mmCIF file of C-alpha atoms and ligand atoms in Angstrom:
data_model
loop_
_atom_site.group_PDB
_atom_site.id
_atom_site.type_symbol
_atom_site.label_atom_id
_atom_site.label_comp_id
_atom_site.label_asym_id
_atom_site.label_seq_id
_atom_site.Cartn_x
_atom_site.Cartn_y
_atom_site.Cartn_z
ATOM 1 C CA MET A 18 137.122 -52.949 -105.995
ATOM 2 C CA LYS A 19 136.101 -52.962 -102.344
ATOM 3 C CA LYS A 20 132.811 -54.456 -103.429
ATOM 4 C CA ARG A 21 134.520 -57.258 -105.337
ATOM 5 C CA LEU A 22 136.636 -58.109 -102.410
ATOM 6 C CA LEU A 23 133.640 -58.238 -100.245
ATOM 7 C CA SER A 24 131.684 -60.541 -102.480
ATOM 8 C CA LEU A 25 134.713 -62.785 -102.690
ATOM 9 C CA LEU A 26 134.885 -63.066 -98.924
ATOM 10 C CA VAL A 27 131.193 -63.631 -98.730
ATOM 11 C CA CYS A 28 131.436 -66.415 -101.311
ATOM 12 C CA LEU A 29 134.345 -68.013 -99.464
ATOM 13 C CA GLY A 30 132.419 -67.757 -96.263
ATOM 14 C CA LEU A 31 129.332 -69.387 -97.807
ATOM 15 C CA MET A 32 131.383 -72.167 -99.282
ATOM 16 C CA ALA A 33 133.089 -72.748 -95.901
ATOM 17 C CA GLY A 34 129.574 -72.844 -94.377
ATOM 18 C CA CYS A 35 128.592 -75.605 -96.914
ATOM 19 C CA SER A 36 131.764 -77.557 -96.733
ATOM 20 C CA ALA A 37 131.217 -81.348 -96.289
ATOM 21 C CA ALA A 38 134.149 -81.357 -93.727
ATOM 22 C CA GLU A 39 132.124 -79.188 -91.480
ATOM 23 C CA PRO A 40 130.481 -81.188 -88.617
ATOM 24 C CA GLN A 41 126.746 -81.576 -89.386
ATOM 25 C CA GLU A 42 124.201 -80.488 -86.737
ATOM 26 C CA ALA A 43 122.245 -83.460 -85.295
ATOM 27 C CA PRO A 44 118.751 -83.536 -86.760
ATOM 28 C CA SER A 45 116.617 -81.611 -84.336
ATOM 29 C CA GLU A 46 113.979 -83.292 -82.232
ATOM 30 C CA PRO A 47 110.427 -82.598 -83.484
ATOM 31 C CA GLN A 48 109.259 -79.545 -81.668
ATOM 32 C CA PRO A 49 106.098 -79.691 -79.741
ATOM 33 C CA GLU A 50 103.426 -77.755 -81.650
ATOM 34 C CA LYS A 51 103.130 -74.171 -80.404
ATOM 35 C CA LYS A 52 100.049 -73.763 -78.254
ATOM 36 C CA ILE A 53 97.197 -71.739 -79.735
ATOM 37 C CA GLN A 54 97.225 -68.367 -77.962
ATOM 38 C CA ILE A 55 93.929 -66.642 -77.226
ATOM 39 C CA GLY A 56 93.436 -63.126 -75.739
ATOM 40 C CA LEU A 57 90.185 -62.643 -73.832
ATOM 41 C CA SER A 58 89.379 -59.062 -73.215
ATOM 42 C CA PHE A 59 86.560 -58.319 -70.631
ATOM 43 C CA ASP A 60 84.648 -55.109 -69.949
ATOM 44 C CA SER A 61 84.656 -55.805 -66.219
ATOM 45 C CA PHE A 62 83.840 -58.498 -63.695
ATOM 46 C CA VAL A 63 81.467 -56.451 -61.540
ATOM 47 C CA ILE A 64 78.363 -58.276 -62.831
ATOM 48 C CA GLU A 65 78.045 -61.832 -61.536
ATOM 49 C CA ARG A 66 77.864 -63.540 -64.933
ATOM 50 C CA TRP A 67 81.209 -62.488 -66.369
ATOM 51 C CA GLN A 68 83.345 -64.629 -64.021
ATOM 52 C CA ARG A 69 81.303 -67.555 -65.160
ATOM 53 C CA ASP A 70 81.960 -66.538 -68.728
ATOM 54 C CA ARG A 71 85.655 -66.409 -68.063
ATOM 55 C CA ASP A 72 85.863 -69.725 -66.235
ATOM 56 C CA ALA A 73 83.864 -71.697 -68.776
ATOM 57 C CA PHE A 74 85.779 -70.191 -71.778
ATOM 58 C CA VAL A 75 89.188 -70.710 -70.227
ATOM 59 C CA ALA A 76 88.334 -74.290 -69.201
ATOM 60 C CA ARG A 77 87.080 -75.318 -72.717
ATOM 61 C CA ALA A 78 89.920 -73.512 -74.488
ATOM 62 C CA ARG A 79 92.426 -75.292 -72.323
ATOM 63 C CA GLU A 80 90.771 -78.661 -72.940
ATOM 64 C CA LEU A 81 91.183 -77.979 -76.611
ATOM 65 C CA GLY A 82 94.874 -77.256 -76.121
ATOM 66 C CA ALA A 83 94.884 -73.413 -76.131
ATOM 67 C CA GLU A 84 96.352 -70.995 -73.717
ATOM 68 C CA VAL A 85 94.133 -67.893 -72.700
ATOM 69 C CA ASN A 86 95.500 -64.592 -71.619
ATOM 70 C CA VAL A 87 92.585 -62.747 -69.708
ATOM 71 C CA GLN A 88 92.455 -58.987 -69.607
ATOM 72 C CA ASN A 89 90.012 -56.831 -67.560
ATOM 73 C CA ALA A 90 89.409 -53.176 -68.592
ATOM 74 C CA ASN A 91 87.314 -52.261 -65.523
ATOM 75 C CA GLY A 92 84.775 -50.498 -67.649
ATOM 76 C CA ASP A 93 87.267 -48.177 -69.347
ATOM 77 C CA VAL A 94 87.267 -48.154 -73.116
ATOM 78 C CA GLU A 95 90.783 -46.614 -73.413
ATOM 79 C CA GLU A 96 92.006 -49.241 -71.057
ATOM 80 C CA GLN A 97 90.412 -51.942 -73.163
ATOM 81 C CA ILE A 98 91.953 -50.528 -76.370
ATOM 82 C CA ALA A 99 95.478 -50.554 -74.695
ATOM 83 C CA GLN A 100 94.887 -54.114 -73.585
ATOM 84 C CA ILE A 101 93.901 -55.222 -76.996
ATOM 85 C CA GLU A 102 97.006 -53.493 -78.380
ATOM 86 C CA TYR A 103 99.083 -55.397 -75.907
ATOM 87 C CA LEU A 104 97.422 -58.721 -77.043
ATOM 88 C CA ILE A 105 98.191 -57.755 -80.641
ATOM 89 C CA GLU A 106 101.885 -57.162 -79.651
ATOM 90 C CA LYS A 107 101.830 -60.537 -77.878
ATOM 91 C CA ASP A 108 100.909 -62.114 -81.243
ATOM 92 C CA MET A 109 97.767 -63.840 -80.199
ATOM 93 C CA ASP A 110 96.170 -66.213 -82.777
ATOM 94 C CA VAL A 111 92.666 -64.946 -81.791
ATOM 95 C CA ILE A 112 91.325 -62.083 -79.613
ATOM 96 C CA VAL A 113 87.873 -62.488 -77.983
ATOM 97 C CA ILE A 114 86.379 -59.169 -76.834
ATOM 98 C CA VAL A 115 83.476 -58.243 -74.595
ATOM 99 C CA ALA A 116 83.293 -54.579 -75.742
ATOM 100 C CA VAL A 117 83.102 -51.760 -73.234
ATOM 101 C CA ASP A 118 81.878 -49.682 -76.086
ATOM 102 C CA SER A 119 80.460 -51.143 -79.231
ATOM 103 C CA GLN A 120 81.292 -48.098 -81.409
ATOM 104 C CA ARG A 121 84.881 -47.342 -80.414
ATOM 105 C CA LEU A 122 86.792 -50.563 -81.043
ATOM 106 C CA ALA A 123 86.655 -50.759 -84.804
ATOM 107 C CA ASP A 124 90.067 -49.278 -85.489
ATOM 108 C CA THR A 125 91.779 -51.449 -82.947
ATOM 109 C CA VAL A 126 89.999 -54.555 -84.250
ATOM 110 C CA LYS A 127 91.079 -53.676 -87.790
ATOM 111 C CA GLN A 128 94.665 -53.278 -86.644
ATOM 112 C CA ALA A 129 94.509 -56.798 -85.184
ATOM 113 C CA LYS A 130 93.038 -58.218 -88.378
ATOM 114 C CA ARG A 131 95.900 -56.506 -90.433
ATOM 115 C CA GLU A 132 98.332 -58.495 -88.314
ATOM 116 C CA GLY A 133 96.564 -61.656 -89.170
ATOM 117 C CA ILE A 134 94.808 -62.038 -85.840
ATOM 118 C CA ARG A 135 91.249 -63.302 -85.877
ATOM 119 C CA VAL A 136 88.656 -61.418 -83.746
ATOM 120 C CA ILE A 137 85.511 -62.597 -82.007
ATOM 121 C CA ALA A 138 82.899 -60.168 -80.610
ATOM 122 C CA TYR A 139 81.659 -61.959 -77.548
ATOM 123 C CA ASP A 140 78.138 -61.241 -76.250
ATOM 124 C CA ARG A 141 78.255 -57.652 -77.599
ATOM 125 C CA LEU A 142 78.617 -56.693 -81.228
ATOM 126 C CA ILE A 143 81.586 -54.468 -82.228
ATOM 127 C CA ARG A 144 80.218 -52.193 -84.933
ATOM 128 C CA ASP A 145 81.855 -51.442 -88.187
ATOM 129 C CA ALA A 146 84.853 -53.655 -87.522
ATOM 130 C CA GLY A 147 84.278 -56.758 -89.682
ATOM 131 C CA VAL A 148 84.918 -59.276 -86.939
ATOM 132 C CA ASP A 149 85.387 -62.911 -87.765
ATOM 133 C CA LEU A 150 82.519 -63.902 -85.590
ATOM 134 C CA TYR A 151 79.857 -62.306 -83.465
ATOM 135 C CA ILE A 152 78.409 -64.673 -80.852
ATOM 136 C CA SER A 153 75.627 -63.751 -78.429
ATOM 137 C CA PHE A 154 72.125 -64.401 -77.335
ATOM 138 C CA ASP A 155 69.288 -63.097 -79.432
ATOM 139 C CA ASN A 156 68.981 -59.719 -77.629
ATOM 140 C CA GLU A 157 65.859 -58.570 -79.452
ATOM 141 C CA ARG A 158 64.156 -61.665 -78.214
ATOM 142 C CA ILE A 159 65.301 -60.864 -74.648
ATOM 143 C CA GLY A 160 63.559 -57.407 -74.933
ATOM 144 C CA GLU A 161 60.450 -59.154 -76.309
ATOM 145 C CA MET A 162 60.382 -61.534 -73.317
ATOM 146 C CA MET A 163 60.629 -58.556 -70.954
ATOM 147 C CA GLY A 164 57.819 -56.897 -72.754
ATOM 148 C CA GLU A 165 55.627 -59.979 -72.803
ATOM 149 C CA SER A 166 56.080 -60.466 -69.066
ATOM 150 C CA ILE A 167 55.170 -56.836 -68.259
ATOM 151 C CA VAL A 168 52.145 -57.025 -70.628
ATOM 152 C CA ALA A 169 50.954 -60.194 -68.728
ATOM 153 C CA ASN A 170 51.476 -58.756 -65.239
ATOM 154 C CA THR A 171 50.500 -55.148 -65.473
ATOM 155 C CA PRO A 172 47.054 -53.400 -65.820
ATOM 156 C CA GLU A 173 46.205 -52.744 -69.514
ATOM 157 C CA ASP A 174 46.949 -49.045 -69.426
ATOM 158 C CA GLY A 175 49.720 -49.309 -66.847
ATOM 159 C CA LYS A 176 52.710 -47.056 -66.610
ATOM 160 C CA VAL A 177 56.100 -48.586 -67.433
ATOM 161 C CA PHE A 178 59.533 -47.175 -66.789
ATOM 162 C CA MET A 179 62.452 -48.398 -68.954
ATOM 163 C CA MET A 180 65.606 -48.472 -66.812
ATOM 164 C CA CYS A 181 68.049 -49.645 -69.382
ATOM 165 C CA GLY A 182 71.767 -50.549 -69.286
ATOM 166 C CA SER A 183 74.811 -48.724 -70.739
ATOM 167 C CA PRO A 184 74.001 -46.717 -73.899
ATOM 168 C CA GLU A 185 77.449 -47.706 -75.220
ATOM 169 C CA ASP A 186 76.494 -51.404 -75.185
ATOM 170 C CA ASN A 187 75.020 -52.528 -78.554
ATOM 171 C CA ASN A 188 72.879 -55.071 -76.711
ATOM 172 C CA VAL A 189 71.044 -52.329 -74.945
ATOM 173 C CA SER A 190 69.429 -50.837 -78.106
ATOM 174 C CA LEU A 191 68.648 -54.320 -79.346
ATOM 175 C CA VAL A 192 66.786 -55.221 -76.028
ATOM 176 C CA GLU A 193 64.973 -51.863 -76.318
ATOM 177 C CA LYS A 194 63.997 -52.610 -79.857
ATOM 178 C CA GLY A 195 62.509 -55.968 -78.895
ATOM 179 C CA PHE A 196 60.793 -54.443 -75.908
ATOM 180 C CA HIS A 197 59.046 -51.718 -77.860
ATOM 181 C CA SER A 198 58.038 -54.200 -80.583
ATOM 182 C CA VAL A 199 55.819 -55.864 -77.889
ATOM 183 C CA VAL A 200 54.677 -52.974 -75.660
ATOM 184 C CA ASP A 201 54.030 -50.398 -78.468
ATOM 185 C CA ARG A 202 51.221 -52.616 -79.655
ATOM 186 C CA THR A 203 49.467 -52.279 -76.281
ATOM 187 C CA ASP A 204 47.783 -49.458 -74.223
ATOM 188 C CA LEU A 205 50.780 -49.508 -71.763
ATOM 189 C CA GLU A 206 52.433 -46.129 -71.332
ATOM 190 C CA ILE A 207 56.192 -45.821 -71.349
ATOM 191 C CA VAL A 208 56.672 -42.968 -68.816
ATOM 192 C CA GLU A 209 60.289 -42.585 -69.201
ATOM 193 C CA THR A 210 63.465 -44.217 -70.519
ATOM 194 C CA ALA A 211 66.706 -43.917 -68.601
ATOM 195 C CA TYR A 212 70.179 -45.429 -68.957
ATOM 196 C CA ALA A 213 72.705 -46.721 -66.387
ATOM 197 C CA ASP A 214 75.990 -45.444 -67.738
ATOM 198 C CA ASN A 215 78.645 -48.189 -67.528
ATOM 199 C CA TRP A 216 75.934 -50.557 -66.250
ATOM 200 C CA LEU A 217 76.158 -48.900 -62.876
ATOM 201 C CA ALA A 218 73.236 -50.466 -60.980
ATOM 202 C CA GLU A 219 73.103 -47.594 -58.451
ATOM 203 C CA ILE A 220 71.806 -45.350 -61.197
ATOM 204 C CA GLY A 221 68.631 -47.452 -61.123
ATOM 205 C CA PHE A 222 68.207 -46.761 -57.401
ATOM 206 C CA THR A 223 68.535 -43.036 -57.633
ATOM 207 C CA THR A 224 66.557 -42.762 -60.915
ATOM 208 C CA ILE A 225 63.600 -44.723 -59.653
ATOM 209 C CA GLY A 226 63.789 -43.180 -56.196
ATOM 210 C CA ASP A 227 63.801 -39.575 -57.705
ATOM 211 C CA TYR A 228 60.986 -40.475 -60.124
ATOM 212 C CA LEU A 229 58.765 -41.747 -57.272
ATOM 213 C CA ASP A 230 59.739 -38.886 -54.922
ATOM 214 C CA SER A 231 58.678 -36.327 -57.518
ATOM 215 C CA GLY A 232 55.205 -37.891 -57.640
ATOM 216 C CA GLY A 233 55.705 -40.254 -60.539
ATOM 217 C CA GLU A 234 53.452 -43.302 -60.771
ATOM 218 C CA LEU A 235 54.629 -46.783 -61.740
ATOM 219 C CA ASP A 236 53.209 -50.114 -62.497
ATOM 220 C CA ALA A 237 56.276 -51.869 -64.016
ATOM 221 C CA VAL A 238 59.922 -51.352 -64.410
ATOM 222 C CA MET A 239 61.879 -52.936 -67.305
ATOM 223 C CA CYS A 240 65.499 -53.204 -66.037
ATOM 224 C CA GLY A 241 68.525 -53.704 -68.250
ATOM 225 C CA ASN A 242 69.704 -56.580 -66.070
ATOM 226 C CA ASP A 243 69.222 -58.186 -62.697
ATOM 227 C CA ASP A 244 71.824 -56.022 -61.039
ATOM 228 C CA ILE A 245 69.922 -52.957 -61.928
ATOM 229 C CA ALA A 246 66.711 -54.697 -60.847
ATOM 230 C CA SER A 247 68.187 -55.309 -57.448
ATOM 231 C CA GLN A 248 68.738 -51.539 -56.985
ATOM 232 C CA VAL A 249 65.336 -50.652 -58.504
ATOM 233 C CA ILE A 250 63.698 -53.023 -56.037
ATOM 234 C CA ARG A 251 65.699 -51.501 -53.160
ATOM 235 C CA ALA A 252 64.256 -48.077 -54.084
ATOM 236 C CA LEU A 253 60.741 -49.588 -54.314
ATOM 237 C CA SER A 254 61.072 -51.391 -51.004
ATOM 238 C CA GLU A 255 62.249 -48.264 -49.226
ATOM 239 C CA ARG A 256 58.868 -46.792 -50.332
ATOM 240 C CA ARG A 257 56.935 -49.937 -49.429
ATOM 241 C CA LEU A 258 56.319 -50.675 -53.100
ATOM 242 C CA ALA A 259 58.344 -53.850 -53.584
ATOM 243 C CA GLY A 260 56.058 -56.697 -54.789
ATOM 244 C CA GLU A 261 53.450 -54.090 -55.912
ATOM 245 C CA VAL A 262 55.360 -53.125 -59.059
ATOM 246 C CA CYS A 263 56.242 -55.568 -61.798
ATOM 247 C CA VAL A 264 60.027 -55.722 -62.288
ATOM 248 C CA VAL A 265 61.797 -57.650 -64.977
ATOM 249 C CA GLY A 266 65.504 -58.162 -65.635
ATOM 250 C CA GLN A 267 67.961 -60.541 -67.359
ATOM 251 C CA ASP A 268 70.871 -62.823 -66.459
ATOM 252 C CA ALA A 269 69.282 -65.076 -63.799
ATOM 253 C CA ASP A 270 71.689 -63.817 -61.161
ATOM 254 C CA LEU A 271 71.313 -65.697 -57.900
ATOM 255 C CA GLY A 272 69.905 -62.515 -56.358
ATOM 256 C CA GLY A 273 67.393 -62.249 -59.282
ATOM 257 C CA CYS A 274 66.207 -65.769 -58.859
ATOM 258 C CA GLN A 275 65.849 -65.351 -55.092
ATOM 259 C CA ARG A 276 63.758 -62.140 -55.539
ATOM 260 C CA ILE A 277 61.545 -63.970 -58.030
ATOM 261 C CA VAL A 278 60.679 -66.773 -55.642
ATOM 262 C CA GLU A 279 60.341 -64.216 -52.855
ATOM 263 C CA GLY A 280 57.920 -62.202 -54.942
ATOM 264 C CA THR A 281 59.629 -58.831 -55.423
ATOM 265 C CA GLN A 282 60.826 -59.466 -59.032
ATOM 266 C CA THR A 283 58.511 -60.937 -61.710
ATOM 267 C CA MET A 284 60.844 -62.471 -64.190
ATOM 268 C CA THR A 285 64.427 -62.715 -65.398
ATOM 269 C CA VAL A 286 65.846 -63.970 -68.709
ATOM 270 C CA TYR A 287 68.126 -66.929 -68.426
ATOM 271 C CA LYS A 288 71.076 -67.133 -70.708
ATOM 272 C CA SER A 289 73.183 -70.313 -70.473
ATOM 273 C CA ILE A 290 76.592 -68.775 -70.073
ATOM 274 C CA GLU A 291 78.369 -72.173 -70.222
ATOM 275 C CA LYS A 292 76.877 -72.762 -73.751
ATOM 276 C CA LEU A 293 77.832 -69.349 -74.952
ATOM 277 C CA ALA A 294 81.382 -69.520 -73.504
ATOM 278 C CA MET A 295 82.025 -73.051 -74.730
ATOM 279 C CA ARG A 296 80.818 -72.333 -78.275
ATOM 280 C CA ALA A 297 82.950 -69.222 -78.323
ATOM 281 C CA ALA A 298 85.985 -71.085 -77.138
ATOM 282 C CA GLU A 299 85.432 -73.936 -79.737
ATOM 283 C CA ASN A 300 85.104 -71.377 -82.539
ATOM 284 C CA ALA A 301 88.221 -69.455 -81.326
ATOM 285 C CA VAL A 302 90.236 -72.637 -81.539
ATOM 286 C CA ALA A 303 88.810 -73.444 -85.056
ATOM 287 C CA LEU A 304 89.645 -69.879 -86.228
ATOM 288 C CA ALA A 305 93.148 -70.203 -84.944
ATOM 289 C CA ARG A 306 93.525 -73.466 -86.920
ATOM 290 C CA ASP A 307 92.052 -71.749 -89.935
ATOM 291 C CA GLY A 308 89.304 -74.209 -89.667
ATOM 292 C CA GLU A 309 85.657 -73.941 -90.633
ATOM 293 C CA ILE A 310 83.298 -72.271 -88.278
ATOM 294 C CA LYS A 311 79.587 -73.252 -88.343
ATOM 295 C CA THR A 312 77.319 -70.298 -87.858
ATOM 296 C CA GLY A 313 73.518 -69.993 -88.297
ATOM 297 C CA GLY A 314 73.903 -66.958 -90.450
ATOM 298 C CA THR A 315 75.298 -63.452 -90.625
ATOM 299 C CA TYR A 316 74.618 -60.120 -88.792
ATOM 300 C CA PHE A 317 75.020 -56.558 -90.147
ATOM 301 C CA ASP A 318 77.634 -54.744 -88.175
ATOM 302 C CA GLY A 319 76.763 -51.353 -89.587
ATOM 303 C CA THR A 320 79.097 -51.697 -92.579
ATOM 304 C CA GLN A 321 79.068 -55.451 -93.507
ATOM 305 C CA GLU A 322 77.647 -58.769 -92.665
ATOM 306 C CA VAL A 323 79.673 -60.826 -90.215
ATOM 307 C CA PRO A 324 79.356 -64.487 -89.247
ATOM 308 C CA TYR A 325 76.823 -64.741 -86.364
ATOM 309 C CA ILE A 326 75.838 -67.286 -83.827
ATOM 310 C CA GLY A 327 72.687 -66.304 -81.812
ATOM 311 C CA LEU A 328 71.714 -68.487 -78.878
ATOM 312 C CA GLU A 329 68.152 -68.680 -77.543
ATOM 313 C CA PRO A 330 67.387 -67.113 -74.099
ATOM 314 C CA ILE A 331 64.766 -68.449 -71.750
ATOM 315 C CA ALA A 332 62.208 -66.383 -69.751
ATOM 316 C CA VAL A 333 62.082 -67.536 -66.195
ATOM 317 C CA THR A 334 59.480 -66.883 -63.550
ATOM 318 C CA ALA A 335 58.615 -68.426 -60.221
ATOM 319 C CA SER A 336 56.718 -71.294 -62.083
ATOM 320 C CA ASN A 337 59.666 -72.456 -64.203
ATOM 321 C CA MET A 338 62.535 -71.809 -61.823
ATOM 322 C CA GLN A 339 63.329 -75.487 -62.192
ATOM 323 C CA VAL A 340 65.029 -74.779 -65.492
ATOM 324 C CA ILE A 341 67.783 -72.892 -63.666
ATOM 325 C CA ILE A 342 68.250 -75.805 -61.173
ATOM 326 C CA ASP A 343 68.185 -78.521 -63.817
ATOM 327 C CA ASP A 344 70.808 -76.566 -65.841
ATOM 328 C CA GLY A 345 73.016 -76.608 -62.803
ATOM 329 C CA TYR A 346 73.146 -72.694 -62.967
ATOM 330 C CA HIS A 347 72.145 -72.283 -59.293
ATOM 331 C CA LEU A 348 71.442 -74.742 -56.512
ATOM 332 C CA GLU A 349 67.857 -75.129 -55.374
ATOM 333 C CA GLU A 350 68.825 -74.473 -51.713
ATOM 334 C CA ASP A 351 70.489 -71.228 -52.715
ATOM 335 C CA ILE A 352 67.511 -69.984 -54.706
ATOM 336 C CA TYR A 353 64.982 -70.916 -52.009
ATOM 337 C CA LEU A 354 67.263 -69.791 -49.193
ATOM 338 C CA ASN A 355 64.844 -67.374 -47.622
ATOM 339 C CA VAL A 356 61.434 -68.997 -48.640
ATOM 340 C CA ASN A 357 59.854 -72.426 -48.366
ATOM 341 C CA ARG A 358 59.670 -73.802 -51.832
ATOM 342 C CA ALA A 359 56.327 -75.519 -51.200
ATOM 343 C CA GLY A 360 54.813 -72.028 -50.478
ATOM 344 C CA VAL A 361 55.913 -70.460 -53.753
ATOM 345 C CA PRO A 362 53.053 -70.295 -56.300
HETATM 346 C C1 LIG B 408 74.902 -58.445 -71.191
HETATM 347 C C2 LIG B 408 74.196 -58.669 -69.918
HETATM 348 C C3 LIG B 408 74.977 -58.064 -68.784
HETATM 349 C C4 LIG B 408 75.307 -56.674 -69.145
HETATM 350 C C5 LIG B 408 76.201 -55.881 -68.076
HETATM 351 C C6 LIG B 408 75.153 -56.987 -71.403
HETATM 352 O O1 LIG B 408 75.824 -56.768 -72.585
HETATM 353 O O2 LIG B 408 74.234 -58.981 -72.284
HETATM 354 O O3 LIG B 408 74.049 -60.034 -69.673
HETATM 355 O O4 LIG B 408 74.233 -58.044 -67.552
HETATM 356 O O5 LIG B 408 75.972 -56.488 -70.338
HETATM 357 O O6 LIG B 408 77.403 -56.509 -67.882
#
């Protein structure tokens, strides 16, 4: 009975709601399209390049009409997971991630995908997560370039130390793989392989210092990046060995380029951050619009093939430093701050 009364009341209410006598609401103004929301989660900003990545990405995304929410995990994977969860709650259209740890984000990424959010692994692969796009430089090629430079600048049976980056970063094993593919075919001896946890460059300083102080000999050091190279060269220079040992890195940090023209570092690998960040931003916006993304192929993430864009790195030594200047990456006067360019071979 109660039920019947209730439905009668509901019906009357509905009828009243539809009655022609009721004043009609004015047709609403067309709403401005909701801006695309992109979450951008960084490992940290300690290394010089990442601020460039952020600035170029944000600028391009804004140009394309998106808003970007930038998060910084300060090298802490738990913090990064919490930040990605926050971005999921905020209902981003796309989340772009520079993974602190390539193995430990799969569940969080899958959670985002269940919520209909598209995910891009930026610069570093996120393993077993089925991301919508992995965009990076060809990291194996970077390792090969480091190997080629050491082969060309070290005695045939020279001793090589591998001072790699964070073991949690998938790029590190790729660079190692590329490096071995070149060096293992030669008579060079790899005397030791060490890792800088969390990419802490100071580990390079103590590791190489300890190795030398315990009587270890060295002809070359392969460094995970230029930041590590700066500390390795500091350890060498305290022992009057800077310039005597071949040191290679990557990133074309300003300090790295300066050391190259000054003669304490042999080469760096230049990666055009602007190209990477802009391609990533354009693809993020395309994914948010459910548009097509154009990739060169796919990459196996440990479980499945994911769409992949791999950009080409460039090996830079004192003789082709002009590449960096022409690309507007650093100013000539900054690179040659402490040396006369005419005197650099
Ligand atoms: C990047 C390098 C960078 C390093 C430390 C790596 O994944 O490829 O360019 O120097 O992380 O941040």
